Tab-separated table of C-alpha atoms in Angstrom:
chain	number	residue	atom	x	y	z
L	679	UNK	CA	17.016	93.894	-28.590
L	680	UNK	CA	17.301	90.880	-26.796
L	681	UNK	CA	17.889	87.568	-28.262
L	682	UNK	CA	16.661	84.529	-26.227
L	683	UNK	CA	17.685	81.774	-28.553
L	684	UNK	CA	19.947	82.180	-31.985
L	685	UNK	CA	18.539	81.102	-35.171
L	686	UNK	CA	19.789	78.000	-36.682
L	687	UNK	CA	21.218	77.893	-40.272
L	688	UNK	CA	17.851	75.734	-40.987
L	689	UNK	CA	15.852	78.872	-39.596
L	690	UNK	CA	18.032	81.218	-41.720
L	691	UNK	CA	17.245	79.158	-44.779
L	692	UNK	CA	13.610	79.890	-44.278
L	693	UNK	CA	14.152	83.441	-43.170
L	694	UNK	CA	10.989	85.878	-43.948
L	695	UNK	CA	12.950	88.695	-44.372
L	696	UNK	CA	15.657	86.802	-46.913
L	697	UNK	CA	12.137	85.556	-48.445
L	698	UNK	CA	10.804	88.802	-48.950
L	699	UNK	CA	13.812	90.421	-49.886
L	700	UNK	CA	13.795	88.080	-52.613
L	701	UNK	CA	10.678	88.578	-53.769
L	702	UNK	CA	10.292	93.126	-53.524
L	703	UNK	CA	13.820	93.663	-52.592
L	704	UNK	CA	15.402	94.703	-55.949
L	705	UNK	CA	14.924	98.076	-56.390
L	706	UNK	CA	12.916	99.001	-59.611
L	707	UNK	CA	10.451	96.647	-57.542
L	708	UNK	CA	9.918	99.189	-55.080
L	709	UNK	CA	9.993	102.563	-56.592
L	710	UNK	CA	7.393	100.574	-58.626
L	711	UNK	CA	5.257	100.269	-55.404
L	712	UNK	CA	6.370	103.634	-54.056
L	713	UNK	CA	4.606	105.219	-57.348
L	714	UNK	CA	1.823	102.731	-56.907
L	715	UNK	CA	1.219	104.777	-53.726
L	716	UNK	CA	1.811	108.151	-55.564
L	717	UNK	CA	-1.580	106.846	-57.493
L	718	UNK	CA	0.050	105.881	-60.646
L	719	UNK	CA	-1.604	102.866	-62.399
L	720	UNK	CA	-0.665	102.589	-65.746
L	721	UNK	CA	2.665	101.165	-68.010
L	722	UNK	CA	3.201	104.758	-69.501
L	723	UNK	CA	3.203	106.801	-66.393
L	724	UNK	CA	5.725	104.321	-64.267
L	725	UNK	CA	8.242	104.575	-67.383
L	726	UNK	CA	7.640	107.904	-67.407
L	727	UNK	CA	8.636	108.452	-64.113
L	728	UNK	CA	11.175	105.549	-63.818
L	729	UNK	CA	14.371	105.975	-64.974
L	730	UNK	CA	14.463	101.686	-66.266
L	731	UNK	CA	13.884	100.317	-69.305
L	732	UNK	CA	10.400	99.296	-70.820
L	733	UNK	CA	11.370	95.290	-70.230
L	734	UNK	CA	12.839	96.133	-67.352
L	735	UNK	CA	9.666	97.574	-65.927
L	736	UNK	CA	7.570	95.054	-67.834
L	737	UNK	CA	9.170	91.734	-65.823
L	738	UNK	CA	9.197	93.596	-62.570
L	739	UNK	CA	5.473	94.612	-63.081
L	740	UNK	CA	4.818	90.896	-63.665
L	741	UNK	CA	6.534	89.866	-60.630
L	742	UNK	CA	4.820	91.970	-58.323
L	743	UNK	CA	1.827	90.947	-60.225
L	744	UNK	CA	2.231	87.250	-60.004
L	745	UNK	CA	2.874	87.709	-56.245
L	746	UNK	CA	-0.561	89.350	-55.490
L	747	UNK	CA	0.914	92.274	-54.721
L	748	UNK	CA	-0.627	94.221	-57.469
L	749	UNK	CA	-3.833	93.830	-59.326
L	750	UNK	CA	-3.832	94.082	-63.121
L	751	UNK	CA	-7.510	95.388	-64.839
L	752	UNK	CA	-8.147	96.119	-68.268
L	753	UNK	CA	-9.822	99.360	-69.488
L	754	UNK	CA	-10.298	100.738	-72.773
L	755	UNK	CA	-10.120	104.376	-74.173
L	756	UNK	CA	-12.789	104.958	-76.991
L	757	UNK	CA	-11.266	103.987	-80.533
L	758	UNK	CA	-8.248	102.090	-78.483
L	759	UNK	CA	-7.342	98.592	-77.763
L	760	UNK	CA	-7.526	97.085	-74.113
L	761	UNK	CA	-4.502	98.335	-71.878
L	762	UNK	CA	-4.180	97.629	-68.616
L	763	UNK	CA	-3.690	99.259	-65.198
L	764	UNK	CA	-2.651	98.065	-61.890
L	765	UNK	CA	-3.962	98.031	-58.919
L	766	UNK	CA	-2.359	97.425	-55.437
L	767	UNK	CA	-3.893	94.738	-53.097
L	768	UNK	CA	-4.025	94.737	-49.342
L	769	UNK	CA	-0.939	92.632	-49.898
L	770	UNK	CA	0.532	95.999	-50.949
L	771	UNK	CA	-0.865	98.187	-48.705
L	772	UNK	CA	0.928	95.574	-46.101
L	773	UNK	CA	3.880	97.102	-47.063
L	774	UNK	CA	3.259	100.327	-45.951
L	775	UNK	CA	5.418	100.026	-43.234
L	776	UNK	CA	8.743	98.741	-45.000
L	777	UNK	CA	8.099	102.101	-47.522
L	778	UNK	CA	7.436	104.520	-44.987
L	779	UNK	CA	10.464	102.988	-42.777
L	780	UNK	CA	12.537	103.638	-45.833
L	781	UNK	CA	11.216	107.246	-46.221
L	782	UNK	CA	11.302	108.329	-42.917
L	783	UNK	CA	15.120	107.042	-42.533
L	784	UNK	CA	16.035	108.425	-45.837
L	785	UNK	CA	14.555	111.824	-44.873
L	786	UNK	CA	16.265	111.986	-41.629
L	787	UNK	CA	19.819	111.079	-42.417
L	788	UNK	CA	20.100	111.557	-46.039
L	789	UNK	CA	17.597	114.562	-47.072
L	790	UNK	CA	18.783	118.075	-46.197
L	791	UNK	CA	17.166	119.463	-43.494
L	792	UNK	CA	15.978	116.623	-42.518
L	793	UNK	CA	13.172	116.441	-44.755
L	794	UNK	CA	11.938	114.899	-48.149
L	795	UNK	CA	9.857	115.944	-50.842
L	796	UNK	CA	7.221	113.628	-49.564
L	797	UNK	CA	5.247	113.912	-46.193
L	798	UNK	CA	2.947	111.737	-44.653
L	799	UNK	CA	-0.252	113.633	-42.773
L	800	UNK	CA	-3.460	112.205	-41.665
L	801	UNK	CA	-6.343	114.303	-42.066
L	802	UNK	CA	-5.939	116.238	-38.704
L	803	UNK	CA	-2.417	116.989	-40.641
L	804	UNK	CA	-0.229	115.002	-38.298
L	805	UNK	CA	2.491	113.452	-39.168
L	806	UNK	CA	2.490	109.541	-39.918
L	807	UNK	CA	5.958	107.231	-39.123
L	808	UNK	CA	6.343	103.763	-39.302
L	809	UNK	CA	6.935	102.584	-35.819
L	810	UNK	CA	6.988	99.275	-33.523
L	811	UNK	CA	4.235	98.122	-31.705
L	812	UNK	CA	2.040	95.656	-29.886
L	813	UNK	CA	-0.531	93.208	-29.787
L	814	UNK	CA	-2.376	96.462	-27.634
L	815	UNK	CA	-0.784	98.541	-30.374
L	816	UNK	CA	1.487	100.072	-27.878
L	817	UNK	CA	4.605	101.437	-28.820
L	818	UNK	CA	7.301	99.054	-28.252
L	819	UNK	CA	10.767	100.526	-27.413
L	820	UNK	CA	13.446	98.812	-29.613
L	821	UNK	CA	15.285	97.574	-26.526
L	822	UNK	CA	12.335	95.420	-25.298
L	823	UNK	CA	11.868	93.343	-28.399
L	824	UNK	CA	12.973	89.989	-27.621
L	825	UNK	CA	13.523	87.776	-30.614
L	826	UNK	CA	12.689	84.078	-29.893
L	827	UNK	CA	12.822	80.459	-32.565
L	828	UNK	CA	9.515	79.442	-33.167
L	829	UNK	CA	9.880	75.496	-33.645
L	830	UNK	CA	9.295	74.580	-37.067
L	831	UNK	CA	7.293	71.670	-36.775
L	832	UNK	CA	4.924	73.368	-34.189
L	833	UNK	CA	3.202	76.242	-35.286
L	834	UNK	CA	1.282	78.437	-32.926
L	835	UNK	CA	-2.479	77.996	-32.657
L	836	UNK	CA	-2.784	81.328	-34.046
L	837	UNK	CA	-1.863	80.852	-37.170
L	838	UNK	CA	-4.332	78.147	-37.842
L	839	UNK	CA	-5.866	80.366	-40.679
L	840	UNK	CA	-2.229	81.273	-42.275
L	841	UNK	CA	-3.164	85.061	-40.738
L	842	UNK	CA	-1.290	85.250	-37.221
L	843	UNK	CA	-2.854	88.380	-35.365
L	844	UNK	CA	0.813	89.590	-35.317
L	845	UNK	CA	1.583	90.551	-38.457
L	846	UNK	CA	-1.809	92.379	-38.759
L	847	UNK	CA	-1.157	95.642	-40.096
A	1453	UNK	CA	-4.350	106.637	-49.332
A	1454	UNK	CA	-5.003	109.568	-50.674
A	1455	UNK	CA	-2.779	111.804	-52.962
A	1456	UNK	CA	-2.771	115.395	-52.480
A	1457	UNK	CA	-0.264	116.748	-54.892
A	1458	UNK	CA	1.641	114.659	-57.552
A	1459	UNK	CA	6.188	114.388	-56.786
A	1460	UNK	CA	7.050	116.168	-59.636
A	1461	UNK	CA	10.363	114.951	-61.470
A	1462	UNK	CA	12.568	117.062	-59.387
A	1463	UNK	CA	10.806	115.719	-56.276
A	1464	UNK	CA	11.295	112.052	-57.497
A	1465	UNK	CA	15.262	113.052	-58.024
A	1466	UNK	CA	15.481	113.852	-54.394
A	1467	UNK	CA	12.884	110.816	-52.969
A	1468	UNK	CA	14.129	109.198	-49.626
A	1469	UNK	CA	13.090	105.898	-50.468
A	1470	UNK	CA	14.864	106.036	-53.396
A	1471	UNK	CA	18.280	107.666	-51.220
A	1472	UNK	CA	17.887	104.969	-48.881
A	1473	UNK	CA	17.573	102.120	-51.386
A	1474	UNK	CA	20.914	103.022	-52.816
A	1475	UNK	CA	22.154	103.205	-49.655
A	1476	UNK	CA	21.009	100.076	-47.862
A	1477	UNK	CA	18.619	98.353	-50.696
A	1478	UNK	CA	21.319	95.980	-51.541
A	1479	UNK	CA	19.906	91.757	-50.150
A	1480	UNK	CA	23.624	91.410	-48.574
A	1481	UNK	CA	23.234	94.803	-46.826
A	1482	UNK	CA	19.621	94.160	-45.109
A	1483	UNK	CA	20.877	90.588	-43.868
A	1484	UNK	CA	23.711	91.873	-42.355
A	1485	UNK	CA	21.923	94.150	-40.771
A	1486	UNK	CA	19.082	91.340	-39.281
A	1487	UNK	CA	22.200	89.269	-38.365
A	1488	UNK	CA	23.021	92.369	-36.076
A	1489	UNK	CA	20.034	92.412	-34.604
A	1490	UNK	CA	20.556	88.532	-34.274
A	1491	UNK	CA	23.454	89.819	-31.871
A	1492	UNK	CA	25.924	88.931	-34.509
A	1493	UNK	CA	28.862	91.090	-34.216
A	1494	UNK	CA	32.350	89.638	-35.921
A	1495	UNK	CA	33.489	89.414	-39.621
A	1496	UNK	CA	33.649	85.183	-39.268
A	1497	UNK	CA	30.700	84.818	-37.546
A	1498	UNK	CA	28.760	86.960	-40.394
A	1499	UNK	CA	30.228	85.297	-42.787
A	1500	UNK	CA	29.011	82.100	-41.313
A	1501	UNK	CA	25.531	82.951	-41.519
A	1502	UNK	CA	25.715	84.289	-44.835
A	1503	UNK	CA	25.976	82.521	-48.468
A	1504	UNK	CA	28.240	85.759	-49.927
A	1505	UNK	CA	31.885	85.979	-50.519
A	1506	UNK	CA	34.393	87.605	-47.961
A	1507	UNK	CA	35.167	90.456	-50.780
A	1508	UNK	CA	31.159	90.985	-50.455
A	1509	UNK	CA	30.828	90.644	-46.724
A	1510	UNK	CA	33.872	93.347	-46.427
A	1511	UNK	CA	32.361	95.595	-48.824
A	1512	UNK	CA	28.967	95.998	-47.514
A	1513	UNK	CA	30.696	96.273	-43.751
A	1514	UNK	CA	31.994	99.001	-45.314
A	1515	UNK	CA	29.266	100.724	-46.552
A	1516	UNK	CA	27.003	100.459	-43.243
A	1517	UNK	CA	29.921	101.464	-41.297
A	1518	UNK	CA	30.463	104.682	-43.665
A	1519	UNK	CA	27.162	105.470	-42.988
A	1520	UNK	CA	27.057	105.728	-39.427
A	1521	UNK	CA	25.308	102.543	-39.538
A	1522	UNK	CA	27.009	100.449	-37.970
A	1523	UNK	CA	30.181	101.729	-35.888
A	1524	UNK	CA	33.463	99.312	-35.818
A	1525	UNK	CA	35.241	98.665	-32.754
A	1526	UNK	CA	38.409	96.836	-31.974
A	1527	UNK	CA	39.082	93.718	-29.442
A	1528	UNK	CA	42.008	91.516	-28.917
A	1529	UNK	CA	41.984	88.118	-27.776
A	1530	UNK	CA	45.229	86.984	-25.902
A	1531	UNK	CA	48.509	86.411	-27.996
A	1532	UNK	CA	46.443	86.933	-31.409
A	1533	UNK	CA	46.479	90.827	-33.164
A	1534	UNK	CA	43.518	93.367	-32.930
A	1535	UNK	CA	40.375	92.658	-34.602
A	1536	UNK	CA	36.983	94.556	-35.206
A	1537	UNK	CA	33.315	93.819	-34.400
A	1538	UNK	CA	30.438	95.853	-35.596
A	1539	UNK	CA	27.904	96.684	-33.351
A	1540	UNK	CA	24.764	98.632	-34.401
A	1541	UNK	CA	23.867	102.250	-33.439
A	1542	UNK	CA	21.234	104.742	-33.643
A	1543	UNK	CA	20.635	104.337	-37.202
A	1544	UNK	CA	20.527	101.201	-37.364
A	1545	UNK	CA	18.163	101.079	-34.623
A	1546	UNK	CA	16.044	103.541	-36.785
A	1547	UNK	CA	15.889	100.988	-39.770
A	1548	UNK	CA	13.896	98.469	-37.051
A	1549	UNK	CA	10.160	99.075	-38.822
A	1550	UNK	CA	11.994	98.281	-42.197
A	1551	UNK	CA	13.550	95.033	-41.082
A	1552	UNK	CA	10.161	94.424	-38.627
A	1553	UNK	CA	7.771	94.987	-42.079
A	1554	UNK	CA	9.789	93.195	-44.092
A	1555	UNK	CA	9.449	90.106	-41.289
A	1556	UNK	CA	5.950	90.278	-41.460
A	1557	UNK	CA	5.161	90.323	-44.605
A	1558	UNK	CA	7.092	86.988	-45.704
A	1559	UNK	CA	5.844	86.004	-42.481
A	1560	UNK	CA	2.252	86.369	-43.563
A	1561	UNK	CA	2.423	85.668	-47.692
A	1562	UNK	CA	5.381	83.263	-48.068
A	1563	UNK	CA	5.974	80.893	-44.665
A	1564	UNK	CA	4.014	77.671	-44.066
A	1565	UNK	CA	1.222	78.369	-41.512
A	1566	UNK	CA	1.819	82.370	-41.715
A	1567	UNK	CA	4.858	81.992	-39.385
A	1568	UNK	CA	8.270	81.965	-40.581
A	1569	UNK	CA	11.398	81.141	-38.045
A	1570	UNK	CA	11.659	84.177	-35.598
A	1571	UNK	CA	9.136	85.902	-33.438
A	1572	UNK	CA	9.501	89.338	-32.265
A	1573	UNK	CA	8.122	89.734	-28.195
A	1574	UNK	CA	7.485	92.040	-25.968
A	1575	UNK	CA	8.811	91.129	-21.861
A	1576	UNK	CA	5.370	90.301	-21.465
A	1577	UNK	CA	5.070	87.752	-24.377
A	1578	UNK	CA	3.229	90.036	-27.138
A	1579	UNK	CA	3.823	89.795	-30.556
A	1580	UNK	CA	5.545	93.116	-32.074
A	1581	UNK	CA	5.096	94.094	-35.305
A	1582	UNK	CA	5.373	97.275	-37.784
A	1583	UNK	CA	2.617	99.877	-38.035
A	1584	UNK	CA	1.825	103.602	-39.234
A	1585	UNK	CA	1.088	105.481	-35.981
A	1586	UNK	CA	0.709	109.603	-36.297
A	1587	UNK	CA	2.407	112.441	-33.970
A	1588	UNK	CA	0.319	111.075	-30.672
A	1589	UNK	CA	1.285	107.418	-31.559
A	1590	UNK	CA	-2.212	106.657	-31.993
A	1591	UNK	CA	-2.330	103.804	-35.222
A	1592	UNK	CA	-3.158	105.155	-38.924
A	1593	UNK	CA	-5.047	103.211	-41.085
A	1594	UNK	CA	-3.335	103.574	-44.421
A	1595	UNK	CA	-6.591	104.864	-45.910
A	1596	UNK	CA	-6.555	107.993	-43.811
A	1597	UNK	CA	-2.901	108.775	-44.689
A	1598	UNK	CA	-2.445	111.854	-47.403
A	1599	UNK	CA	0.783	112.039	-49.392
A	1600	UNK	CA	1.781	115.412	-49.715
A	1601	UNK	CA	4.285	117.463	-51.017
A	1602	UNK	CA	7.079	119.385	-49.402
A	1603	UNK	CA	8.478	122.601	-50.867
A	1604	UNK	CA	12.218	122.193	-51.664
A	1605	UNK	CA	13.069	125.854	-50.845
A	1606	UNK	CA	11.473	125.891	-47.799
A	1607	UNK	CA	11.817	122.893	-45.061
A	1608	UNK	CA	9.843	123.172	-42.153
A	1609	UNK	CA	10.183	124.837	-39.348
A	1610	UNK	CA	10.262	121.844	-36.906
A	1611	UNK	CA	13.134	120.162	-39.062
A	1612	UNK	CA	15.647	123.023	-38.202
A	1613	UNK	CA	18.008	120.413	-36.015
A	1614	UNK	CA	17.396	118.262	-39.038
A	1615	UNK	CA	15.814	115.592	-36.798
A	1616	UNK	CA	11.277	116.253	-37.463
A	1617	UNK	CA	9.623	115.048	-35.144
A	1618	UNK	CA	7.909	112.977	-37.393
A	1619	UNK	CA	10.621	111.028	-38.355
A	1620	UNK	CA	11.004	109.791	-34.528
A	1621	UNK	CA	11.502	106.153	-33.826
C-alpha cells in the first residue's frame, strides 16, 4: 500500500474507521449482527445464543438500533403482549464485508484445518470472500491501493448526495 | 441472505468471527493496525498518533506481533542502542477488507458529505472499496449468499494445507 500524503492528527480525529469502531466495534455488538445474519430476530434467541447478560444485550440492541443499523417491529403471539423483533437494514447488510473479513481471517489462521463452522456459498455453491475492489469492481491487489487526504473543506462532487459511488457495496 | 442450516451451540463455540474478535476486536488493536497501513512503523511514532498509554500501546504490539501479525524487526541509529519497528505481513495484509469495510461504512453513515479523511485509489485514480466476490471473483450480492454449515469432523477436502481457497485475499 502506498501512501501519497500522511494523515494529519485533525484527519485522525475524524477517522471513519475510529468512528465506526466506536459505534459496532465492541464485541457483543457484533456477534449481535453476526446472529442477525444467522436469521435470528428476537430478544430470547440472541440471549440464548449469547453468552452476555440480558442488559447487556438490551443497551447494545439499542445502540445498533438507534444507529439504523437494525430495525425494531412489533408482533404479537395470540393471548401475548407486543414483543418485538429486529430487523437488519441495508445499513447492516453494508457490513457484510467487515463480518465476512473477520470470518474468513478467523477461519484461515485460527480454525483448524483451515476452516469454520460457517461457509459462505452462492447458489452455484461457490465460495463467497470479502475482497478489494474497484470502481469496475475489479480486484484490486493490496499493493496498488494508494491512500490519499481528501481536503476537509472540499468534498468531492460525488458525494453531493452523502452516497459517494465508492463505498457502494 | 439466506440461511441453510442453523450454527448450533457447538458451532457458535468454535465461530471465526468470534476467534478473531478476541484476537484483534480490541479499538487500540484495529488502529494500530490502520496506522500500519498509514506506513507507521516505530513505537513513538504510534504512540503519537494514538490517545492510549505506552503500557497499552506495548501490550497490543504484543499481541499482533504474537500472532504473526505484525513481525518486529530491529534498527539502530548511530551512537544510540537497538530499537524495533513493526512492519505488517501476510496477515495483516489479509485483515485489508476488514479495515477497507470498516472505512466505508463510517465513511458513508457517520462523515459530513459521505467522505471521511482518507481515500483508498487505485494507480489509475479509482476508488477501492470492500465487496463479497465468489470463487471466479465475480461480485455477490448479499442476497444470493447462503450460510451454511460445516461438519466439525470432517473439513474439506480443499482445506488440507489449511489455506481454502475461499479464504484467498
Amino acid at each position: 500500500m502506498l501512501v501519497r500524503m500522511q494523515p494529519t492528527a485533525e484527519d485522525l480525529q475524524h477517522c471513519s474507521i475510529a468512528a465506526t469502531l466506536n459505534l459496532i466495534g465492541e464485541k457483543w455488538t457484533i456477534l449481535i449482527l453476526r446472529d442477525v445474519f444467522h436469521g435470528i430476530r428476537r430478544f430470547d434467541d440472541f440471549l440464548a445464543r449469547l453468552q452476555c447478560s440480558p442488559a447487556v444485550l438490551s443497551a447494545r440492541l439499542r445502540t445498533l438500533t438507534e444507529a439504523g443499523i437494525l430495525r425494531k417491529v412489533g408482533y404479537k403471539e395470540p393471548g401475548e403482549r407486543e414483543r418485538f423483533e429486529y430487523r437488519p437494514t441495508r445499513a447492516a447488510v453494508e457490513l457484510l464485508p467487515v463480518l465476512v473479513g473477520l470470518l474468513q481471517w478467523g477461519d484461515r489462521h485460527l480454525a483448524p484445518h483451515g476452516q469454520g463452522p460457517v461457509a459462505l456459498l452462492t447458489p452455484q455453491g461457490r465460495h463467497v470472500r470479502a475482497a478489494l475492489v474497484d470502481d469496475m469492481d475489479a480486484l484490486v491487489r493490496p499493493n496498488d491501493i494508494e491512500l490519499s487526504r481528501v481536503p476537509r473543506e472540499a468534498p468531492p462532487a460525488a458525494a453531493a448526495d452523502g452516497r459517494p459511488a465508492a463505498a457502494g457495496a
